[in-house]
Coordinates of C-alpha atoms and ligand atoms in Angstrom, one line a residue:
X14 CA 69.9 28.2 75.4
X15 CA 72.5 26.5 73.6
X16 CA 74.8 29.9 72.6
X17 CA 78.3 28.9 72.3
X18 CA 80.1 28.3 70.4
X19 CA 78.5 31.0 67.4
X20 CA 78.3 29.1 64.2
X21 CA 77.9 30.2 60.4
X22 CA 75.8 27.7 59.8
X23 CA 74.4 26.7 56.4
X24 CA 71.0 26.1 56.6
X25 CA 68.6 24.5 54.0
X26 CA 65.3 25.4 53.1
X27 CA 63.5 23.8 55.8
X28 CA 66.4 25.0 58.3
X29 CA 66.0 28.9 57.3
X30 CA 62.3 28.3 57.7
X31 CA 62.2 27.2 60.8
X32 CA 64.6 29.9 61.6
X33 CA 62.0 32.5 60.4
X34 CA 59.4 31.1 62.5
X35 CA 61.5 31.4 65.4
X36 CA 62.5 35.1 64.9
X37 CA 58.9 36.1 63.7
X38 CA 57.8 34.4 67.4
X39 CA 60.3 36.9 68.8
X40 CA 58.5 39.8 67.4
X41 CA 55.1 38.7 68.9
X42 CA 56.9 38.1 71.8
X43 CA 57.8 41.5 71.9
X44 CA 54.3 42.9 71.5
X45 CA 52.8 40.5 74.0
X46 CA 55.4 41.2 76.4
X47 CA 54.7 45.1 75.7
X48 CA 51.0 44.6 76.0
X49 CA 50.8 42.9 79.4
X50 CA 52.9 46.0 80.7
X51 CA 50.9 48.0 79.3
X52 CA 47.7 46.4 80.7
X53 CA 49.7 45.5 84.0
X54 CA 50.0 49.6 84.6
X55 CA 46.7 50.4 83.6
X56 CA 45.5 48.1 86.4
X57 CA 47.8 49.2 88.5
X58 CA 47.3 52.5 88.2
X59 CA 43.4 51.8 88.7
X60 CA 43.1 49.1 91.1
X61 CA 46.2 47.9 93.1
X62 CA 48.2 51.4 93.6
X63 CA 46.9 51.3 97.3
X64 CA 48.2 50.5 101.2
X65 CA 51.1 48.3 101.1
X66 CA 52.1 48.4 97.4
X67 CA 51.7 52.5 97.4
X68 CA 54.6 52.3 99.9
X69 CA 56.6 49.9 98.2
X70 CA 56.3 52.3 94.8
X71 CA 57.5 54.9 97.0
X72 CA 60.6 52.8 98.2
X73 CA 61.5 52.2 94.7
X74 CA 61.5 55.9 94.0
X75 CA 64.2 56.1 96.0
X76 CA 67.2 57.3 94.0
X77 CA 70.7 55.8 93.6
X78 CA 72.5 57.5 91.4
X79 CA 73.1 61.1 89.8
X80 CA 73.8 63.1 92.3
X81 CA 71.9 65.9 93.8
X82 CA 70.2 66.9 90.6
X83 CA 67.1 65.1 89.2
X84 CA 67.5 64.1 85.4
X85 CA 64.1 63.9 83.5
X86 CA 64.9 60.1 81.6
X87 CA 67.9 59.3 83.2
X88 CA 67.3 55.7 85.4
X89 CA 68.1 57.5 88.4
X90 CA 65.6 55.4 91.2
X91 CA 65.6 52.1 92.2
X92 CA 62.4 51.5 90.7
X93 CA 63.5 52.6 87.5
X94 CA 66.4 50.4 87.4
X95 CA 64.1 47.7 88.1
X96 CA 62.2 48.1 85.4
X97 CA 64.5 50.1 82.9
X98 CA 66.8 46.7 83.1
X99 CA 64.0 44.1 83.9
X100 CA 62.7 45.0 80.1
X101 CA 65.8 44.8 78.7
X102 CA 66.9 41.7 80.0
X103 CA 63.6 40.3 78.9
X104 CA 64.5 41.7 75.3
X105 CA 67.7 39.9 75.5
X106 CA 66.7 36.8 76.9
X107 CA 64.2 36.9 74.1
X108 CA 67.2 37.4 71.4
X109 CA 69.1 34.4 73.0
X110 CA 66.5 32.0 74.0
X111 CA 66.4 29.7 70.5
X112 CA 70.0 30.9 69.2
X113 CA 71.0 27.1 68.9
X114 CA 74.6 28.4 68.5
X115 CA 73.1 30.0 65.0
X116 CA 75.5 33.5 64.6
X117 CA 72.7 34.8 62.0
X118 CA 69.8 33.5 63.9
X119 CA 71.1 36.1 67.1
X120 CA 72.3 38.9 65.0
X121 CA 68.5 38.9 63.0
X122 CA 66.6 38.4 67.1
X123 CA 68.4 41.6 67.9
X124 CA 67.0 43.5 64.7
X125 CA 63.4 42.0 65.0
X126 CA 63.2 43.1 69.0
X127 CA 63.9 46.6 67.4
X128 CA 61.6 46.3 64.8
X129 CA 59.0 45.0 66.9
X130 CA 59.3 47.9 69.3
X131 CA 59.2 50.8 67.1
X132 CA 55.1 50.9 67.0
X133 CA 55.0 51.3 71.2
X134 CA 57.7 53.8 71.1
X135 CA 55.8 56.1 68.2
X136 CA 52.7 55.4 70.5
X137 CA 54.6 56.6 73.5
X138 CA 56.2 59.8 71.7
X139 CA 52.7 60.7 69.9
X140 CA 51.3 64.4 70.9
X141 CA 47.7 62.9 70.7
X142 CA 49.1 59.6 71.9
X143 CA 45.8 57.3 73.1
X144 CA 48.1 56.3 76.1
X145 CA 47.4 59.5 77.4
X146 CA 43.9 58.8 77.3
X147 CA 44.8 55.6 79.6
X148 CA 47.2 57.6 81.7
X149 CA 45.0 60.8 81.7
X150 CA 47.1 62.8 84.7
X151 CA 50.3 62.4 83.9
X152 CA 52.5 65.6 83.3
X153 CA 53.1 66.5 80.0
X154 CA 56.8 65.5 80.1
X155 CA 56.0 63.0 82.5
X156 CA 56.2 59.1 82.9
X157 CA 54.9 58.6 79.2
X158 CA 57.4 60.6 77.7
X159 CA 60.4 59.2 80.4
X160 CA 59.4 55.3 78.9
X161 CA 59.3 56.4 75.5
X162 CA 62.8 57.9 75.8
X163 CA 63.9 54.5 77.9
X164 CA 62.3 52.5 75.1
X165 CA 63.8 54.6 72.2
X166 CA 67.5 54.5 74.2
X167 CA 67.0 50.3 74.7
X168 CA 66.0 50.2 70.5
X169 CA 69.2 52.0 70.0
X170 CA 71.1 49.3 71.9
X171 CA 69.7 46.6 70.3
X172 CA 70.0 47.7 66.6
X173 CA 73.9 48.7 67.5
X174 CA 74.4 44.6 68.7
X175 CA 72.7 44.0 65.3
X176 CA 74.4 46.1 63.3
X177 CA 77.8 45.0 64.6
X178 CA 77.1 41.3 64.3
X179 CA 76.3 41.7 60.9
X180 CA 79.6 43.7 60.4
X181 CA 81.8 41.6 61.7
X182 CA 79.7 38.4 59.8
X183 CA 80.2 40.5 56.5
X184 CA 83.9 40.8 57.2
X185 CA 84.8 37.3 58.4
X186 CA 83.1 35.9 55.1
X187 CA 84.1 39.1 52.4
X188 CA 81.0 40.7 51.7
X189 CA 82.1 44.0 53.1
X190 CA 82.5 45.0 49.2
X191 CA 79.8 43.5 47.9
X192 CA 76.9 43.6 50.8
X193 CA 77.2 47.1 51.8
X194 CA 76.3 48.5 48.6
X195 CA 72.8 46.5 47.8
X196 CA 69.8 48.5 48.4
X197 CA 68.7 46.8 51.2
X198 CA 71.4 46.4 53.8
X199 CA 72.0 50.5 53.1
X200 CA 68.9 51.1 54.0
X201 CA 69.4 49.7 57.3
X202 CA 72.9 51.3 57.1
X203 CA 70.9 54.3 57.0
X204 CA 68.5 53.4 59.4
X205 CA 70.7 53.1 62.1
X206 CA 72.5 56.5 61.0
X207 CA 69.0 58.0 61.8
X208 CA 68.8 56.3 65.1
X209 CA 72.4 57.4 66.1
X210 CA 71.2 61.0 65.1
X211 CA 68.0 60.9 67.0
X212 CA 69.2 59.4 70.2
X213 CA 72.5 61.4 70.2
X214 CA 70.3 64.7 70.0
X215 CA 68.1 63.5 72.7
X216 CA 70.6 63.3 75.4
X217 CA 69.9 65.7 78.1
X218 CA 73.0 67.8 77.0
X219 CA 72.1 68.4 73.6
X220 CA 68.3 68.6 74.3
X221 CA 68.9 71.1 77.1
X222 CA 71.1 73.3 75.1
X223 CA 70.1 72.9 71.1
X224 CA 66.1 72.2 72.2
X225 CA 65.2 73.2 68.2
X226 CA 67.8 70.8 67.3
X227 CA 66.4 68.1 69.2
X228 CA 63.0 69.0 68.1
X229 CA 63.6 69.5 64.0
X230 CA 65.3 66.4 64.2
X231 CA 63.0 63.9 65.9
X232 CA 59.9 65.6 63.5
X233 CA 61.9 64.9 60.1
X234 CA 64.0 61.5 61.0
X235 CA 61.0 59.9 62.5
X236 CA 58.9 60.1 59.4
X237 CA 62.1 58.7 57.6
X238 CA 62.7 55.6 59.4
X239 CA 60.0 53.3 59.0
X240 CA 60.2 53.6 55.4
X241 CA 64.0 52.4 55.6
X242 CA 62.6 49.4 57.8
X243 CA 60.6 48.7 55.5
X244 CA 63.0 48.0 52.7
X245 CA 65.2 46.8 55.0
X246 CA 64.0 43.3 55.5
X247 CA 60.5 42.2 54.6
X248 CA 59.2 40.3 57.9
X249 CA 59.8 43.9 59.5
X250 CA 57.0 45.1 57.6
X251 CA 54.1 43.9 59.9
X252 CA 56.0 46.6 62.3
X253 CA 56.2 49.3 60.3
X254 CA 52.5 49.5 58.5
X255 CA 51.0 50.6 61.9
X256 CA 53.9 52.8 63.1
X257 CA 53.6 55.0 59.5
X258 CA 49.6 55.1 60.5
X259 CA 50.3 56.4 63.9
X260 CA 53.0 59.2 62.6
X261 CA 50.4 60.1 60.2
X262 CA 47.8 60.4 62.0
X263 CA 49.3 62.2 65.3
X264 CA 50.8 64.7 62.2
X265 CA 47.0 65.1 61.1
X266 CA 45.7 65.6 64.3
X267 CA 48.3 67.8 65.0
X268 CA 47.7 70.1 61.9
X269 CA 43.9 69.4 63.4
X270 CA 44.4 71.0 66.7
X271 CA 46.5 73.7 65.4
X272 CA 44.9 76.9 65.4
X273 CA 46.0 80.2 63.3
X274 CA 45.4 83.3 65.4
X275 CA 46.8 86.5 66.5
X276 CA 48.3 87.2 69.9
X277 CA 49.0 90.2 71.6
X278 CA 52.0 91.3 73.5
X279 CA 53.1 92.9 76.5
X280 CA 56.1 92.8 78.5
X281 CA 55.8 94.3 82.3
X282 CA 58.4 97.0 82.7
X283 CA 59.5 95.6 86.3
X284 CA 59.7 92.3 85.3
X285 CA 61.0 90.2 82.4
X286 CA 57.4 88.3 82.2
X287 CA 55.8 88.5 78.6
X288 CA 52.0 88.6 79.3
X289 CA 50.4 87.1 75.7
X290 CA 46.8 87.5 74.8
X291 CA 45.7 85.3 72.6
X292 CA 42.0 84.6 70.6
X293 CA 39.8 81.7 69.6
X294 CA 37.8 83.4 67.2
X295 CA 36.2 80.2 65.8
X296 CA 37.3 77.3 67.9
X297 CA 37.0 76.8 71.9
X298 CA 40.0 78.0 74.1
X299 CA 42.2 75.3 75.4
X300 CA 41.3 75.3 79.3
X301 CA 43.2 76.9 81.9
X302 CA 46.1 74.7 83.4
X303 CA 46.9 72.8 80.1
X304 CA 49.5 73.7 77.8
X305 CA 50.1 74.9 74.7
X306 CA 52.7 74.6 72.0
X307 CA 53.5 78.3 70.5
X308 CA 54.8 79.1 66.9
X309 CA 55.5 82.5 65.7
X310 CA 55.9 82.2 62.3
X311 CA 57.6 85.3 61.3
X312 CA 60.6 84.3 63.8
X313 CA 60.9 80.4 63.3
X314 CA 59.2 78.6 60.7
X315 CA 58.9 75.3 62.3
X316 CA 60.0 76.2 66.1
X317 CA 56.9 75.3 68.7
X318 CA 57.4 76.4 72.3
X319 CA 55.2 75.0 75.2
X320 CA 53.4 77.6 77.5
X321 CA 50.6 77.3 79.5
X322 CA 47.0 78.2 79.7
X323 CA 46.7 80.7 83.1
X324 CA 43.0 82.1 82.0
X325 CA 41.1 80.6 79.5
X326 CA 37.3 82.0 78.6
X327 CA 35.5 84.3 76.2
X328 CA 37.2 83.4 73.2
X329 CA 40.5 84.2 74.5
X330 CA 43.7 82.5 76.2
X331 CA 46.4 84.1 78.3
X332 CA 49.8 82.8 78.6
X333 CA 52.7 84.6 80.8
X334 CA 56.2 83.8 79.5
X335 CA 59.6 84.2 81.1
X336 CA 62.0 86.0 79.0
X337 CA 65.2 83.7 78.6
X338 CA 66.2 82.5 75.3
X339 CA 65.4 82.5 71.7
X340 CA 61.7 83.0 71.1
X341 CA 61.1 84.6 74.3
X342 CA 64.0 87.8 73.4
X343 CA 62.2 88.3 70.0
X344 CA 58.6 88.5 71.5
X345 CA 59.6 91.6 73.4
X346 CA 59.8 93.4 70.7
X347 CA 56.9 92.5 69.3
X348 CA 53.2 94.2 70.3
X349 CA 50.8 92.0 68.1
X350 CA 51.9 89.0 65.8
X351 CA 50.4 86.0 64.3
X352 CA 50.4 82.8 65.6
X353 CA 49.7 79.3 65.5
X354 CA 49.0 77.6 68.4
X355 CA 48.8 73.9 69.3
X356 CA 47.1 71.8 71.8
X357 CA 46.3 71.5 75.0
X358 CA 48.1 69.2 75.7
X359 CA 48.4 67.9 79.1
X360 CA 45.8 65.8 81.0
X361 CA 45.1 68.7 83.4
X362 CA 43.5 71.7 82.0
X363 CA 42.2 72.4 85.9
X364 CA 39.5 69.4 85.8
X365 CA 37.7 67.5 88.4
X366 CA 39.8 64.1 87.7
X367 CA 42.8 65.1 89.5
X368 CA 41.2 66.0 93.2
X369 CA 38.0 63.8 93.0
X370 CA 37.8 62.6 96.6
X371 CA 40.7 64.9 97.5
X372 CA 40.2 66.1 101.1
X373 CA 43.2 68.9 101.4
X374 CA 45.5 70.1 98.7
X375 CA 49.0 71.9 98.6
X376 CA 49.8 74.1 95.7
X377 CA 53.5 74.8 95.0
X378 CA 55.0 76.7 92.7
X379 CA 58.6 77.9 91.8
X380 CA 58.8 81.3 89.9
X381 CA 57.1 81.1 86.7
X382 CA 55.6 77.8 87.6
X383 CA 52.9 79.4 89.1
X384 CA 51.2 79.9 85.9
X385 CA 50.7 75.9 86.4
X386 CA 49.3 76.3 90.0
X387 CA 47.5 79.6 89.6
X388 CA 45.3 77.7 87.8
X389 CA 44.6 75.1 90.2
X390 CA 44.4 77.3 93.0
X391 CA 41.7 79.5 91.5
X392 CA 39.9 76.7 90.5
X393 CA 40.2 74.9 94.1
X394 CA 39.2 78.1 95.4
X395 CA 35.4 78.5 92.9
X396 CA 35.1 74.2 94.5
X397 CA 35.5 75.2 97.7
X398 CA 38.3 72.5 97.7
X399 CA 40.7 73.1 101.2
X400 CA 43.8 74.6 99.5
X401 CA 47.1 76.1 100.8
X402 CA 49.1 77.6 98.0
X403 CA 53.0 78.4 98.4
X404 CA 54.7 80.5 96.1
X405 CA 58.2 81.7 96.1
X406 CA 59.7 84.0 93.6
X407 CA 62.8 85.9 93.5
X408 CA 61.4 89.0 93.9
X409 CA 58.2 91.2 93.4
X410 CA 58.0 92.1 90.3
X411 CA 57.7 88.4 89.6
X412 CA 54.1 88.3 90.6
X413 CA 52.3 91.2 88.9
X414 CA 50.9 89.5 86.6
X415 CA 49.0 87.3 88.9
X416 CA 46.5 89.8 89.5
X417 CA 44.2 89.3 92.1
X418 CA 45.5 85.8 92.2
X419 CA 48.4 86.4 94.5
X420 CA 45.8 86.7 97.5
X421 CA 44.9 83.1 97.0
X422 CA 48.7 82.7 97.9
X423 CA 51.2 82.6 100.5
X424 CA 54.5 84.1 98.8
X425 CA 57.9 84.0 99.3
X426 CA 60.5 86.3 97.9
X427 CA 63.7 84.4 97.7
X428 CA 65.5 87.3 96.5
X429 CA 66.8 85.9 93.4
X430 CA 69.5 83.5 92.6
X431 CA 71.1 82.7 89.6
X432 CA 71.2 79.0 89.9
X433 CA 67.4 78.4 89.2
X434 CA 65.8 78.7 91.8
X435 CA 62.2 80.5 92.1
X436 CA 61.9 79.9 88.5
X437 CA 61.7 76.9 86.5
X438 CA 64.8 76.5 85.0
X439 CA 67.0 79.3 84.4
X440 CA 66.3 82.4 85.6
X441 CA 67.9 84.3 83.2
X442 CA 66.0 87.5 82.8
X443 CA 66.6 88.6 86.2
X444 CA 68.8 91.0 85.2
X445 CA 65.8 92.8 83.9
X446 CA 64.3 93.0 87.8
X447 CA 64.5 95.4 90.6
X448 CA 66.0 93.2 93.3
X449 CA 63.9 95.6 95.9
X450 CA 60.9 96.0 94.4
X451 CA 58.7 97.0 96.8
X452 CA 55.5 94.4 97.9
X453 CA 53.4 97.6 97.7
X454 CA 53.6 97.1 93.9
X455 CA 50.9 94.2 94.6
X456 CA 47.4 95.8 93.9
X457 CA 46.0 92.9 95.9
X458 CA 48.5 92.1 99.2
X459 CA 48.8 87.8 99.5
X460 CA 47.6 86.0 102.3
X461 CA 51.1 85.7 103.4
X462 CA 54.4 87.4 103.2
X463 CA 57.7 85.7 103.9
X464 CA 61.2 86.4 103.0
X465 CA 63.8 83.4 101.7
X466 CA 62.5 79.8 100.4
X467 CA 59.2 78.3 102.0
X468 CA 59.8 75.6 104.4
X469 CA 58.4 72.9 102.1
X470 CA 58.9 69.8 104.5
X471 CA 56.8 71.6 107.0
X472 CA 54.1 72.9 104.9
X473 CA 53.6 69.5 103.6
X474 CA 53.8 67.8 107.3
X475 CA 51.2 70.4 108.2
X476 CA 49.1 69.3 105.6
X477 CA 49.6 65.8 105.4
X478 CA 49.0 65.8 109.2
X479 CA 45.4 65.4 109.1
X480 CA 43.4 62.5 108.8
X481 CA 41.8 62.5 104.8
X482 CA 43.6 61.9 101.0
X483 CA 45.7 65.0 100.3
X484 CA 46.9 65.9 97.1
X485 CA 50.6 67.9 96.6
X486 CA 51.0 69.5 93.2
X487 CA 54.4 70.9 92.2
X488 CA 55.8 73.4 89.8
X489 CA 59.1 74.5 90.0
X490 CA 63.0 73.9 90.3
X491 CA 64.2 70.6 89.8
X492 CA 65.2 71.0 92.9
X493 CA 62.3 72.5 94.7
X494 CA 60.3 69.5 92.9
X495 CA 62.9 67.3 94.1
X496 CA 62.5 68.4 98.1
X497 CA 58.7 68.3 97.5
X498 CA 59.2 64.8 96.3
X499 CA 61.3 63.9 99.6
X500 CA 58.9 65.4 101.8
X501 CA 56.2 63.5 100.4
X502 CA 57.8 60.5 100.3
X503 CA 58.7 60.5 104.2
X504 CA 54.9 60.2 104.7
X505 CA 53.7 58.5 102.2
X506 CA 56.3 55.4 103.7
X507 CA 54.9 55.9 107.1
X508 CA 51.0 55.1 104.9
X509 CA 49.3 58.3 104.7
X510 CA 47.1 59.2 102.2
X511 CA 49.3 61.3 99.6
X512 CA 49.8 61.6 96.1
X513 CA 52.1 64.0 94.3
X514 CA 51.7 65.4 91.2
X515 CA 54.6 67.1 89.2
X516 CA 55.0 69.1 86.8
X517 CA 57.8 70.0 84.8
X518 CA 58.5 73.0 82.8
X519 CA 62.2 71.4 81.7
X520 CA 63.2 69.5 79.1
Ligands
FAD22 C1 54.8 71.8 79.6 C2 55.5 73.1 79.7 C3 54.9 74.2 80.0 C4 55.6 75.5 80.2 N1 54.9 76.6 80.5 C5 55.6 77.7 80.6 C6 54.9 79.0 81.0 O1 53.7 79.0 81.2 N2 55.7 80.1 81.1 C7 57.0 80.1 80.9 O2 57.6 81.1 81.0 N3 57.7 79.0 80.5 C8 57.0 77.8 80.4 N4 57.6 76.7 80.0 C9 59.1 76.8 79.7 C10 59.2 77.3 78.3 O3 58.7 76.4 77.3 C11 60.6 77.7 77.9 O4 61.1 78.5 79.0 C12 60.6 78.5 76.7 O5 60.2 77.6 75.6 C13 61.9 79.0 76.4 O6 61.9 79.7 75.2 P1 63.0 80.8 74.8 O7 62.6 81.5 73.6 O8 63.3 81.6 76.0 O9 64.2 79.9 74.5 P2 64.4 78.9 73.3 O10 65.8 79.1 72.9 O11 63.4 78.9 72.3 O12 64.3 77.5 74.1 C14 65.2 77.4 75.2 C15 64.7 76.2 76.1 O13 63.3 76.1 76.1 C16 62.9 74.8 76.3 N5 61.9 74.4 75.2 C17 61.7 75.0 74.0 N6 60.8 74.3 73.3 C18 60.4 73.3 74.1 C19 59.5 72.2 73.9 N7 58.7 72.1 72.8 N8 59.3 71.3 74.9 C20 60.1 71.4 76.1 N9 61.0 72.4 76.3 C21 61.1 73.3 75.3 C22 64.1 74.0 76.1 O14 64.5 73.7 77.4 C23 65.1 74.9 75.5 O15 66.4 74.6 75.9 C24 57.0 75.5 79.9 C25 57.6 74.3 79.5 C26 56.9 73.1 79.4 C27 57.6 71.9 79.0

């Protein structure tokens, strides 16, 4: 590997040619290495996710650090440690490998790895991202979005070792006067600004309480930085072509799948739930189950939040909406608006794919997470699929605007807590409920009615119990997703047929 000591060397022509070679090998590198993974998965997830190495994944998913609380991104399981560190110490080994103690030769591997992943990470963090085409069940937020945010983080690191190699190479031979101010080390001055912005605004704090923030940000600054690559350096360019024709053409397709219409409006008057009626005069409804990104335009100009589809047919969509924050507030004063709506997004709109050659599943749902698993349990239901669906909530009132599609449930009235559970997330507008609304208000009674939090273990030992493939689908809590999760995982270790599906309505 030949590393120390770091030299300055002064190369000739034939020198700082080879040296080219070498780093340009480093960017194919990169792009093999990320192809293999990818192909790697895509078997994986097809062919050898069975027996043996199904229970070894669900070792892995064991988790080692952050506490109680899951954190969407954060390398919190053994498995992702494995690979979250596995790819970067291939990236560095890759940045080391052919140093022969060359300073410049290391600081320019760490910039070309960057480069060189910037088109998987666009590909990752696309809305219309043909991954998801590969991957076609994942959750909306779910693994794709976690490696793109892995993948954007490890970028991050790498262009900060490259950025303060250069710096200190600038300094140690006087160049901090002269280098700094030519047109193309500022635009990798400015570059790097851009990254600092964009993964400083991702970070679960930020995202979770300035989500607009996070959102404006990553829309604007990503257009921004491939052309600073660009004119950066020149043998980045191979990196950036394709990553501008990706951004342009997941904006298009965006724009594309955007549709202008008019909802309407309702809030219930026991609950804080926003029922919104929504119509596809000219275009076909996104199906039941996926979701949705919602703009208002008279309250936000460039604001999109994500709902989901709960009944889809006849020109028409309906969404149900908890009433916590920004958007949500101003709806309730609103009876009919115009909207533009995006999507579906989300491999699931209820479809066949998910439960082909599914024997039993369990539905469970957290609060307004049942408009995920409604859905699915209506749809189960017209299949004659075996279904059991759980649903707590904290109280009543909660459920009206199921319907008739509370019978296909067993509920659970928690009897509301502040600290999120029965809901996804916060549960802020429980102020708005009546703690003891009475389970008469149901026009249709539930198969069940229990008082406090399901027992989830046992539910899903009852159902995984049986001989036959089961599938568990969660929406909920973190932490009601999170006990689901253990539950699962005590049976799938002991080789039963079970696969979990999660979805998250966080950040
Ligand atoms: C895939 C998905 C489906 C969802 N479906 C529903 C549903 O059917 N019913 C329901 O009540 N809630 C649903 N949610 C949650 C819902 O999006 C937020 O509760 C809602 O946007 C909050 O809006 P607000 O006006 O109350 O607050 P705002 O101040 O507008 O936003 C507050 C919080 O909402 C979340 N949020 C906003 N925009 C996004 C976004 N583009 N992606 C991810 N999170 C975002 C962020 O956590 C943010 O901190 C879903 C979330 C996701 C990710």
């Amino acid at each position: 590997m030949m590393l120390r000591p770091l030299l300055y060397k002064d190369l000739n022509e034939s020198q700082k040619e080879l040296r080219r070679k070498s780093l340009d090998f480093i960017g194919y590198s990169v792009l093999f290495s990320q192809l293999t993974a990818l192909v790697y998965v895509c078997i994986y997830a097809n062919f050898l996710r069975r027996g043996a190495v199904r229970r070894l994944e669900w070792r892995l998913r064991h988790r080692i650090l952050g506490g109680k609380t899951p954190i969407r991104g954060k390398v919190q399981s053994v498995g992702a440690a494995v690979v979250y560190w596995s790819w970067a110490g291939l990236m560095v080994w890759l940045c080391v490998k052919d140093v022969d103690h060359d300073y410049l030769h290391l600081t320019k591997a760490f910039g070309m790895a960057a480069a060189a992943s910037l088109p998987l990470n666009v590909l990752l963090g696309m809305k219309y991202s043909p991954l998801k085409l590969v991957f076609p069940n994942c959750s909306y937020e779910g693994p794709v979005n976690v490696v793109h945010q892995w993948l954007g983080n490890q970028m991050y690191l790498l262009l900060t070792v490259h950025a303060c190699l250069y710096l200190k190479f600038f300094w140690d031979t006087s160049r901090m006067k002269t280098r700094l101010l030519e047109t193309d080390v500022l635009c990798g001055v400015c570059a790097f600004g851009i990254m600092t912005m964009l993964v400083t605004s991702s970070h679960p704090l930020v995202r979770k309480s300035f989500y607009s923030v996070f959102y404006n940000l990553h829309i604007i600054l990503s257009v921004l930085l491939p052309p600073l690559l660009y004119f950066h350096v020149s043998h980045s360019r191979p990196y950036m072509i394709p990553t501008v024709g990706m951004l342009i053409v997941d904006r298009v397709l965006r724009v594309m799948f955007t549709v202008s219409t008019t909802a309407t409006i309702s809030l219930d008057p026991q609950s804080s739930i926003l029922d919104i009626s929504v119509s596809f005069p000219h275009k076909p409804p996104p199906s039941a189950g996926s979701h949705v990104l919602l703009n208002v335009p008279s309250l936000s100009l460039w604001t999109k939040n994500p709902f989901t589809v709960v009944e889809s047919g006849n020109g028409h969509v309906r969404m149900v909406a908890r009433v916590r924050g920004n958007l949500t507030k101003k709806l309730t004063k609103l009876t009919k608006v115009p909207i533009n709506i995006e999507g579906g997004y989300g491999g699931h709109g209820v479809s066949k794919e998910l439960v082909g050659g599914v024997d039993r599943v369990l539905l469970i749902a957290g609060g307004i997470g049942g408009a995920f698993t409604l859905p699915w349990a209506r749809y189960l239901k017209a299949n004659g699929v075996d279904a059991r669906f759980l649903w707590a909530v904290p109280k009543v009132g909660d459920l009206l605007w199921a319907g008739d599609g509370v019978a296909l449930a067993e509920v659970y009235i928690t009897g509301g807590h502040r600290n999120g559970e029965g809901g996804c997330g916060d549960e802020e507008g429980m102020e708005l409920l009546d703690a003891g609304s009475p389970r008469d208000a149901l026009s249709i009674p539930p198969l069940r009615f229990g008082s406090g939090r399901p027992d989830v273990r046992r539910a899903v030992r009852e159902v995984v119990g049986r001989e036959g493939r089961v599938l568990v689908m969660v929406c909920g809590p973190d932490l009601m997703a999170e006990d689901v999760k253990n539950a699962v995982r005590s049976h799938a270790l002991t080789g039963r047929n079970v696969t979990l599906h999660m979805e998250a309505f966080g950040h």
